[in-house]
């Protein structure tokens, strides 16, 4: 067996764990909304058509702010279509996903769903086919209490209280040639700055997210951030990062995806700080990592993608990736990367939530179940609080094609002074070897510890409609502790959470 050592110190603080790190994303895409969160004919549907079984799973997952309504969808979306009496709402083409949008679920319905799960709404604006005026109109409709045509329209639409949306995305992936209204960094930066300035003249306290790159492998990456932030630095609070990972046939490489995410975040932070220095600004721009996940995009391109001028289905099955144990381990390490940058990544959205590259799957008229990725998210959201801590790792490395030599063990920790509890997160990236990890507990010496692991003798095991509970978390019975030291054995390709309690 291989051996590794980690040391924890509650004084090695990275930054506070912001609850918004556990956000998610619901896009009008495939069966995310229709036949996902909303299925009026389902046995568990409430009076508004929302599936209660899905609500319970979303609550169990522990998601905070939810980004809505897209994604690529938003860049062709007319917000006016999604408000007012449902029977008068138009059906529209969704050019992003080659589907028909019925607008049966819109702003009011989504807001009422969010109330069921206790989450905050994060709205994305269409800066693809639309601009400053439409953004202002939506802001006024959503957030002004009363007294103007738009505020009174919302009241007449049955929503007397303003929605009070605090966080707004200034468009979506505007660097991507696939995006409706895709622009150069210069053109987008100017439009985003004008939109932000106009929105702030309504409410200076809004939190605004400008689009960064849709992946670190975009040809414009880095220069895009520099240019866009040069235009918008004084007007915005966050720059976005988006990243999706998939196993392209080299599992060792895939297991090291967190290294890529670490570099991505460090590069965007450095670029934002460069613009800060050039401008002599005292303000710091943070990151909203508002799309991250495992996504088998190649499968989408080859299998799912819809075409045809007479083929515009409602809620087709799109991006319904089935996640394996290996996917969930990589997913867990991506969450660890976010925690490792808690000082600068202060908001994040798991893309997405239900049916579409999702931790929760549903069958029309049938079951709702947890994918493998559900478990690391739910546990981390439930236990990571207070401050994120740097963990010192001494581990053997392995050679990867994309990232050079990468440590077999990845780790980060959190500790909450208020509750006296913490959590240590560990991933074993080895494909075949268990690793015994010795933990130097430092000033957490003598704490009560408990461990859960996600792993399987079959790294391709998944939860499916026919076998929804095949993969889950299991207590890791190898955990031992004595005073200042603990030890645990991590199976190959596994994710582990050790909870720490100093409360006697
Ligand atoms: O989450 C799926 C898609 O990925 C989103 O619509 C888009 O923003 C990104 O490319």
Coordinates of C-alpha atoms and ligand atoms in Angstrom, one line a residue:
X1 CA 0.0 0.0 0.0
X2 CA 1.1 3.6 -0.7
X3 CA 1.4 6.1 2.1
X4 CA 0.9 9.9 2.3
X5 CA 0.8 12.5 5.0
X6 CA -1.3 15.6 5.4
X7 CA -1.2 18.3 8.1
X8 CA -4.0 20.7 9.2
X9 CA -3.7 23.9 11.0
X10 CA -6.7 26.1 11.7
X11 CA -4.5 29.1 11.5
X12 CA -3.7 28.4 7.8
X13 CA -6.8 30.3 6.6
X14 CA -7.5 30.8 2.9
X15 CA -10.7 32.8 3.4
X16 CA -14.3 32.5 4.5
X17 CA -16.5 29.8 3.0
X18 CA -19.2 31.8 1.3
X19 CA -22.6 30.0 1.2
X20 CA -22.9 31.1 -2.3
X21 CA -20.2 28.6 -3.3
X22 CA -22.9 26.0 -3.1
X23 CA -25.1 27.6 -5.8
X24 CA -26.5 25.9 -8.9
X25 CA -28.1 26.7 -12.2
X26 CA -31.4 26.0 -13.8
X27 CA -31.6 26.7 -17.5
X28 CA -34.5 26.4 -19.9
X29 CA -32.7 23.6 -21.6
X30 CA -33.9 20.0 -22.3
X31 CA -35.8 18.6 -19.3
X32 CA -34.3 20.8 -16.7
X33 CA -37.5 22.8 -16.1
X34 CA -40.3 20.9 -18.0
X35 CA -40.4 17.3 -16.9
X36 CA -37.7 18.2 -14.4
X37 CA -38.6 20.5 -11.6
X38 CA -42.1 21.0 -13.2
X39 CA -44.4 18.2 -14.2
X40 CA -48.0 19.1 -13.4
X41 CA -49.3 15.5 -14.1
X42 CA -46.9 13.8 -11.8
X43 CA -48.2 12.1 -8.6
X44 CA -45.9 14.3 -6.4
X45 CA -46.8 17.6 -8.1
X46 CA -48.1 20.4 -6.0
X47 CA -50.9 22.8 -7.0
X48 CA -48.4 24.8 -9.1
X49 CA -47.1 21.7 -11.0
X50 CA -43.8 21.4 -9.1
X51 CA -42.6 18.0 -8.2
X52 CA -42.3 17.7 -4.4
X53 CA -40.0 14.7 -4.7
X54 CA -37.6 16.9 -6.6
X55 CA -38.0 19.8 -4.1
X56 CA -37.0 17.4 -1.3
X57 CA -33.9 16.2 -3.2
X58 CA -32.9 19.8 -4.1
X59 CA -33.2 20.7 -0.4
X60 CA -31.1 17.7 0.6
X61 CA -28.5 18.7 -1.9
X62 CA -28.2 22.0 -0.1
X63 CA -28.0 24.5 -3.0
X64 CA -27.9 28.2 -2.2
X65 CA -28.2 30.8 -5.0
X66 CA -29.6 29.5 -8.3
X67 CA -28.7 31.1 -11.7
X68 CA -31.6 31.4 -14.1
X69 CA -32.8 31.2 -16.9
X70 CA -29.6 30.4 -18.9
X71 CA -27.0 29.8 -20.2
X72 CA -27.0 29.9 -23.9
X73 CA -30.8 30.1 -23.8
X74 CA -30.7 33.5 -22.2
X75 CA -29.0 35.1 -25.2
X76 CA -32.1 34.8 -27.3
X77 CA -34.7 35.2 -24.5
X78 CA -37.3 37.9 -24.3
X79 CA -38.1 38.3 -20.6
X80 CA -41.5 39.8 -21.3
X81 CA -42.6 36.4 -22.7
X82 CA -42.2 34.8 -19.3
X83 CA -44.5 37.1 -17.2
X84 CA -48.2 37.7 -17.0
X85 CA -51.1 35.2 -17.6
X86 CA -49.6 31.8 -18.5
X87 CA -52.3 31.2 -21.2
X88 CA -51.2 34.4 -23.0
X89 CA -47.5 33.7 -23.1
X90 CA -46.1 33.0 -26.6
X91 CA -44.3 29.8 -27.6
X92 CA -40.9 30.7 -29.0
X93 CA -38.0 29.1 -30.8
X94 CA -35.0 28.5 -28.6
X95 CA -32.2 28.7 -31.1
X96 CA -29.5 27.8 -28.6
X97 CA -30.9 24.3 -28.0
X98 CA -33.0 23.9 -31.1
X99 CA -36.2 23.5 -29.0
X100 CA -39.6 25.2 -28.4
X101 CA -39.9 27.2 -25.3
X102 CA -43.5 27.3 -24.1
X103 CA -42.9 29.9 -21.3
X104 CA -45.2 28.0 -19.0
X105 CA -42.7 28.5 -16.3
X106 CA -41.4 32.0 -16.1
X107 CA -40.1 34.5 -13.5
X108 CA -43.1 34.3 -11.1
X109 CA -43.3 30.5 -11.2
X110 CA -39.5 30.1 -10.8
X111 CA -39.5 32.5 -7.8
X112 CA -42.3 30.5 -6.2
X113 CA -40.3 27.3 -6.7
X114 CA -37.2 28.9 -5.1
X115 CA -39.3 29.8 -2.1
X116 CA -40.1 26.1 -1.7
X117 CA -36.4 25.3 -1.4
X118 CA -35.2 28.4 0.3
X119 CA -32.8 29.6 -2.4
X120 CA -31.8 32.9 -3.8
X121 CA -32.4 33.9 -7.4
X122 CA -29.4 35.0 -9.5
X123 CA -30.7 36.3 -12.9
X124 CA -28.8 36.3 -16.2
X125 CA -29.6 39.1 -18.7
X126 CA -29.8 38.7 -22.4
X127 CA -26.9 40.8 -23.8
X128 CA -26.8 38.7 -26.9
X129 CA -29.8 39.8 -29.0
X130 CA -30.8 42.6 -26.6
X131 CA -29.2 45.4 -24.7
X132 CA -29.3 48.1 -22.0
X133 CA -33.0 49.1 -22.3
X134 CA -34.3 45.5 -21.9
X135 CA -32.0 44.9 -19.0
X136 CA -33.3 48.1 -17.3
X137 CA -36.9 47.1 -18.0
X138 CA -36.5 43.7 -16.4
X139 CA -34.7 45.2 -13.4
X140 CA -37.5 47.7 -12.9
X141 CA -40.2 45.0 -13.4
X142 CA -38.4 42.7 -10.9
X143 CA -37.1 45.1 -8.3
X144 CA -39.1 48.3 -8.1
X145 CA -41.8 48.3 -5.4
X146 CA -44.4 50.3 -7.2
X147 CA -45.4 53.5 -9.1
X148 CA -44.2 52.9 -12.7
X149 CA -45.8 51.1 -15.6
X150 CA -43.4 48.1 -15.2
X151 CA -43.7 47.9 -11.4
X152 CA -47.5 48.2 -11.7
X153 CA -47.5 45.5 -14.4
X154 CA -45.7 43.1 -12.0
X155 CA -48.3 43.9 -9.3
X156 CA -51.1 43.3 -11.9
X157 CA -49.4 40.1 -12.8
X158 CA -50.1 38.9 -9.2
X159 CA -46.8 39.7 -7.6
X160 CA -47.2 42.7 -5.2
X161 CA -43.8 42.4 -3.6
X162 CA -40.7 43.1 -5.7
X163 CA -38.5 40.0 -6.4
X164 CA -35.5 41.8 -4.9
X165 CA -32.9 40.1 -7.2
X166 CA -29.5 41.1 -5.9
X167 CA -27.1 39.2 -8.2
X168 CA -27.2 39.7 -12.0
X169 CA -25.1 38.2 -14.8
X170 CA -24.3 40.6 -17.6
X171 CA -25.0 38.1 -20.4
X172 CA -23.7 34.6 -20.9
X173 CA -20.4 33.3 -22.5
X174 CA -20.2 36.3 -24.8
X175 CA -16.7 35.1 -25.9
X176 CA -18.1 32.0 -27.5
X177 CA -18.8 32.0 -31.2
X178 CA -21.8 29.7 -30.5
X179 CA -23.5 32.4 -28.5
X180 CA -26.3 34.4 -30.1
X181 CA -24.9 38.0 -30.3
X182 CA -21.3 36.8 -29.7
X183 CA -19.0 39.9 -29.6
X184 CA -15.4 40.9 -29.4
X185 CA -14.0 41.6 -25.9
X186 CA -13.9 45.3 -26.7
X187 CA -17.5 45.4 -27.9
X188 CA -18.8 43.2 -25.1
X189 CA -16.8 45.2 -22.5
X190 CA -18.4 48.5 -23.6
X191 CA -21.9 47.0 -23.6
X192 CA -21.4 45.4 -20.2
X193 CA -20.1 48.6 -18.8
X194 CA -23.0 50.7 -20.1
X195 CA -25.5 48.1 -18.9
X196 CA -23.9 47.9 -15.4
X197 CA -23.7 51.7 -15.1
X198 CA -27.4 52.1 -16.1
X199 CA -28.4 49.3 -13.6
X200 CA -26.4 51.0 -10.8
X201 CA -28.2 54.3 -11.4
X202 CA -31.3 52.3 -10.4
X203 CA -29.7 50.5 -7.4
X204 CA -26.0 50.9 -6.6
X205 CA -26.0 47.9 -4.3
X206 CA -26.7 45.3 -7.0
X207 CA -24.0 42.7 -7.4
X208 CA -23.0 42.4 -11.0
X209 CA -21.1 39.6 -12.8
X210 CA -19.3 40.3 -16.1
X211 CA -18.6 37.4 -18.5
X212 CA -15.2 36.0 -18.3
X213 CA -14.1 33.1 -20.6
X214 CA -16.3 30.1 -21.3
X215 CA -13.3 28.0 -20.7
X216 CA -9.6 28.3 -20.0
X217 CA -9.0 26.8 -23.4
X218 CA -10.7 29.5 -25.4
X219 CA -8.2 31.2 -27.8
X220 CA -9.0 34.6 -26.3
X221 CA -8.6 33.4 -22.7
X222 CA -6.7 35.9 -20.6
X223 CA -6.8 38.8 -23.1
X224 CA -10.6 38.6 -22.9
X225 CA -10.6 39.0 -19.2
X226 CA -8.1 41.9 -19.4
X227 CA -10.0 43.8 -22.0
X228 CA -13.4 43.2 -20.5
X229 CA -12.3 44.2 -17.0
X230 CA -10.5 47.3 -18.4
X231 CA -13.9 48.5 -19.6
X232 CA -15.9 47.4 -16.6
X233 CA -13.6 47.4 -13.6
X234 CA -15.4 50.2 -11.7
X235 CA -18.9 48.9 -12.6
X236 CA -18.9 45.2 -11.7
X237 CA -18.2 43.0 -8.6
X238 CA -17.4 39.6 -10.2
X239 CA -15.9 38.1 -13.3
X240 CA -17.3 34.7 -14.3
X241 CA -15.4 31.5 -14.9
X242 CA -17.0 28.5 -16.7
X243 CA -15.3 25.0 -16.8
X244 CA -16.5 21.6 -17.8
X245 CA -14.4 18.4 -17.7
X246 CA -14.8 15.0 -19.3
X247 CA -12.9 11.8 -19.5
X248 CA -11.5 11.8 -23.1
X249 CA -10.0 8.3 -22.7
X250 CA -7.2 9.1 -20.4
X251 CA -8.5 8.4 -16.9
X252 CA -5.3 9.6 -15.1
X253 CA -5.6 12.9 -16.9
X254 CA -9.3 13.2 -16.1
X255 CA -8.6 12.5 -12.4
X256 CA -6.3 15.5 -12.4
X257 CA -8.9 18.0 -13.7
X258 CA -8.8 19.9 -10.4
X259 CA -5.2 21.0 -11.3
X260 CA -6.7 22.7 -14.4
X261 CA -9.4 24.4 -12.3
X262 CA -6.7 25.6 -9.9
X263 CA -4.7 27.1 -12.7
X264 CA -7.8 28.7 -14.3
X265 CA -8.8 30.4 -11.1
X266 CA -5.2 31.6 -10.4
X267 CA -4.9 33.0 -13.9
X268 CA -8.2 34.9 -13.8
X269 CA -7.3 36.3 -10.3
X270 CA -3.9 37.4 -11.6
X271 CA -5.5 39.1 -14.6
X272 CA -8.1 40.9 -12.5
X273 CA -5.3 42.0 -10.1
X274 CA -3.3 43.2 -13.1
X275 CA -6.2 45.5 -14.2
X276 CA -6.5 46.6 -10.6
X277 CA -2.9 47.6 -10.5
X278 CA -3.0 49.4 -13.9
X279 CA -6.0 51.4 -12.7
X280 CA -4.6 52.1 -9.3
X281 CA -7.9 50.8 -7.9
X282 CA -8.5 49.8 -4.3
X283 CA -11.3 47.6 -5.3
X284 CA -10.9 43.8 -5.7
X285 CA -12.9 41.8 -8.3
X286 CA -13.9 38.3 -7.2
X287 CA -14.8 35.3 -9.2
X288 CA -18.3 33.9 -9.8
X289 CA -17.5 30.4 -11.0
X290 CA -21.1 30.2 -12.4
X291 CA -20.8 27.1 -14.5
X292 CA -18.8 24.1 -13.4
X293 CA -19.3 20.4 -13.7
X294 CA -18.4 17.2 -15.6
X295 CA -20.0 17.3 -19.0
X296 CA -19.6 14.8 -21.8
X297 CA -19.8 17.5 -24.4
X298 CA -18.5 15.2 -27.1
X299 CA -21.6 13.0 -26.5
X300 CA -23.8 16.0 -26.9
X301 CA -22.2 17.0 -30.2
X302 CA -22.4 13.5 -31.6
X303 CA -25.7 12.1 -30.1
X304 CA -28.0 14.7 -28.6
X305 CA -27.6 17.7 -30.9
X306 CA -30.9 18.6 -32.7
X307 CA -31.1 20.0 -36.2
X308 CA -33.8 20.5 -38.9
X309 CA -36.1 23.5 -39.7
X310 CA -39.2 21.4 -38.8
X311 CA -37.8 19.9 -35.7
X312 CA -38.3 22.0 -32.6
X313 CA -39.3 19.7 -29.7
X314 CA -40.5 20.9 -26.3
X315 CA -38.2 19.7 -23.5
X316 CA -36.2 17.1 -25.5
X317 CA -33.8 14.8 -23.7
X318 CA -30.5 16.8 -23.9
X319 CA -27.2 16.6 -22.0
X320 CA -28.6 13.8 -19.7
X321 CA -25.2 12.5 -18.8
X322 CA -25.1 9.5 -16.5
X323 CA -22.3 10.0 -13.9
X324 CA -20.0 7.3 -12.7
X325 CA -18.0 7.0 -9.5
X326 CA -15.0 8.3 -11.3
X327 CA -17.0 11.3 -12.4
X328 CA -18.1 12.0 -8.8
X329 CA -14.5 11.8 -7.5
X330 CA -13.4 14.3 -10.1
X331 CA -16.5 16.4 -9.3
X332 CA -15.5 16.3 -5.5
X333 CA -12.0 17.5 -6.4
X334 CA -13.5 20.4 -8.4
X335 CA -15.4 21.4 -5.3
X336 CA -12.1 21.2 -3.4
X337 CA -10.5 23.5 -5.9
X338 CA -13.3 26.1 -5.3
X339 CA -12.8 25.8 -1.5
X340 CA -9.0 26.2 -2.0
X341 CA -9.7 29.6 -3.6
X342 CA -12.4 30.7 -1.2
X343 CA -10.6 34.0 -0.8
X344 CA -11.4 34.9 -4.4
X345 CA -14.1 32.5 -5.6
X346 CA -17.0 33.8 -3.5
X347 CA -19.9 32.5 -5.7
X348 CA -20.2 29.4 -7.8
X349 CA -23.0 27.6 -9.6
X350 CA -23.0 23.9 -10.3
X351 CA -24.2 23.5 -13.8
X352 CA -26.8 22.2 -13.7
X353 CA -29.4 20.9 -11.2
X354 CA -32.1 18.6 -12.7
X355 CA -31.8 16.2 -15.7
X356 CA -29.4 18.4 -17.6
X357 CA -25.8 17.5 -16.6
X358 CA -27.4 17.1 -13.2
X359 CA -27.0 15.6 -9.7
X360 CA -30.7 14.9 -9.8
X361 CA -32.5 12.9 -12.5
X362 CA -36.2 12.4 -13.0
X363 CA -38.4 10.1 -15.1
X364 CA -41.7 11.6 -16.4
X365 CA -44.4 10.0 -14.3
X366 CA -41.8 8.1 -12.4
X367 CA -38.8 8.3 -10.0
X368 CA -36.5 11.1 -9.1
X369 CA -33.0 9.9 -8.0
X370 CA -29.5 11.0 -7.0
X371 CA -26.6 10.7 -9.4
X372 CA -23.2 9.9 -8.0
X373 CA -22.2 13.6 -8.1
X374 CA -25.0 14.4 -5.7
X375 CA -23.1 13.0 -2.7
X376 CA -19.9 15.1 -2.6
X377 CA -22.0 18.2 -3.2
X378 CA -24.5 17.5 -0.5
X379 CA -21.9 16.6 2.0
X380 CA -19.6 19.6 1.2
X381 CA -22.6 22.0 1.3
X382 CA -23.7 20.5 4.7
X383 CA -20.2 20.5 6.4
X384 CA -17.9 23.1 4.8
X385 CA -18.4 26.3 6.8
X386 CA -16.4 28.9 8.6
X387 CA -13.0 29.2 6.9
X388 CA -11.3 27.2 4.2
X389 CA -7.9 26.0 5.3
X390 CA -4.8 25.1 3.3
X391 CA -3.7 21.5 3.9
X392 CA -0.1 20.6 3.6
X393 CA 0.1 17.4 1.5
X394 CA 3.1 15.0 1.2
X395 CA 2.2 12.4 -1.4
X396 CA 3.6 10.5 -4.3
X397 CA 2.9 11.9 -7.7
X398 CA 1.9 10.3 -11.0
X399 CA 2.6 11.4 -14.5
X400 CA -0.2 13.0 -16.5
X401 CA -0.3 13.9 -20.2
X402 CA -1.8 17.4 -19.6
X403 CA -0.5 18.5 -16.2
X404 CA 2.9 16.9 -15.6
X405 CA 3.4 15.2 -12.3
X406 CA 0.3 15.5 -10.1
X407 CA 0.0 14.4 -6.4
X408 CA -2.0 11.3 -5.9
X409 CA -3.7 12.8 -2.9
X410 CA -5.6 16.1 -3.1
X411 CA -6.9 17.7 0.1
X412 CA -8.4 20.9 1.5
X413 CA -10.2 21.5 4.9
X414 CA -12.6 23.9 6.6
X415 CA -13.1 24.9 10.2
X416 CA -15.8 26.9 11.8
X417 CA -14.8 28.7 15.0
X418 CA -18.5 29.4 15.8
X419 CA -19.5 25.7 15.9
X420 CA -16.1 24.1 16.7
X421 CA -16.5 21.8 13.8
X422 CA -14.7 21.3 10.6
X423 CA -14.2 18.9 7.6
X424 CA -11.2 17.5 5.8
X425 CA -11.7 16.6 2.1
X426 CA -9.5 14.0 0.5
X427 CA -9.3 12.5 -3.0
X428 CA -7.2 9.5 -3.9
X429 CA -6.4 9.9 -7.7
X430 CA -4.7 6.5 -7.9
X431 CA -6.5 4.2 -10.3
X432 CA -5.3 1.0 -8.6
X433 CA -3.7 1.6 -5.2
X434 CA -5.2 2.3 -1.8
X435 CA -3.3 5.0 0.1
X436 CA -2.9 5.1 3.8
X437 CA -2.9 8.8 4.8
X438 CA -1.5 9.9 8.2
X439 CA -3.1 13.1 9.4
X440 CA -1.3 15.5 11.6
X441 CA -4.2 17.2 13.3
X442 CA -2.2 20.2 14.7
X443 CA -4.4 22.3 17.0
X444 CA -7.4 20.0 16.2
X445 CA -5.7 17.3 18.3
X446 CA -8.1 15.2 20.3
X447 CA -11.1 16.0 18.1
X448 CA -13.9 13.5 17.4
X449 CA -13.6 12.3 13.8
X450 CA -15.9 10.4 11.4
X451 CA -15.3 9.5 7.8
X452 CA -17.5 8.8 4.7
X453 CA -16.1 7.7 1.4
X454 CA -17.5 7.5 -2.1
X455 CA -15.9 4.7 -4.1
X456 CA -16.7 1.4 -5.8
X457 CA -14.8 -1.7 -6.9
X458 CA -16.2 -0.7 -10.3
X459 CA -15.2 2.9 -11.0
X460 CA -17.8 3.0 -13.8
X461 CA -20.7 2.2 -11.4
X462 CA -23.6 4.7 -11.7
X463 CA -27.1 5.2 -10.4
X464 CA -29.8 4.7 -13.0
X465 CA -33.5 4.5 -13.2
X466 CA -33.3 0.7 -12.9
X467 CA -30.8 0.8 -10.1
X468 CA -31.1 4.2 -8.5
X469 CA -29.2 3.3 -5.2
X470 CA -26.3 1.4 -6.5
X471 CA -23.7 4.1 -5.5
X472 CA -23.7 6.0 -2.3
X473 CA -21.5 7.0 0.6
X474 CA -20.1 4.4 3.0
X475 CA -18.6 5.0 6.4
X476 CA -14.8 4.6 6.1
X477 CA -14.1 2.1 8.9
X478 CA -10.3 2.4 8.5
X479 CA -10.2 5.8 10.3
X480 CA -8.2 5.7 13.5
X481 CA -7.2 8.6 15.7
X482 CA -5.0 9.0 18.7
X483 CA -4.3 12.5 20.1
X484 CA -2.6 14.6 17.5
X485 CA -2.5 12.0 14.8
X486 CA -5.1 10.1 12.8
X487 CA -4.9 7.7 9.9
X488 CA -7.3 6.6 7.2
X489 CA -7.0 4.3 4.1
X490 CA -8.4 5.8 0.9
X491 CA -9.5 3.2 -1.7
X492 CA -8.4 3.8 -5.3
X493 CA -10.4 6.5 -7.2
X494 CA -12.2 7.7 -4.1
X495 CA -13.6 10.9 -2.5
X496 CA -13.6 11.2 1.3
X497 CA -15.0 13.6 3.9
X498 CA -13.7 13.5 7.5
X499 CA -15.9 15.5 9.8
X500 CA -14.1 17.0 12.8
X501 CA -15.7 18.0 16.1
X502 CA -13.9 19.8 18.9
X503 CA -17.0 20.0 21.0
X504 CA -16.7 17.6 24.0
Ligands
LIG1 O1 -24.7 24.4 -19.0 C1 -24.8 24.1 -20.4 C2 -24.3 25.2 -21.3 O2 -22.9 25.3 -21.1 C3 -24.8 26.6 -21.0 O3 -26.0 26.9 -21.6 C4 -23.7 27.5 -21.6 O4 -23.6 28.7 -20.9 C5 -22.5 26.6 -21.5 O5 -21.8 26.6 -22.7

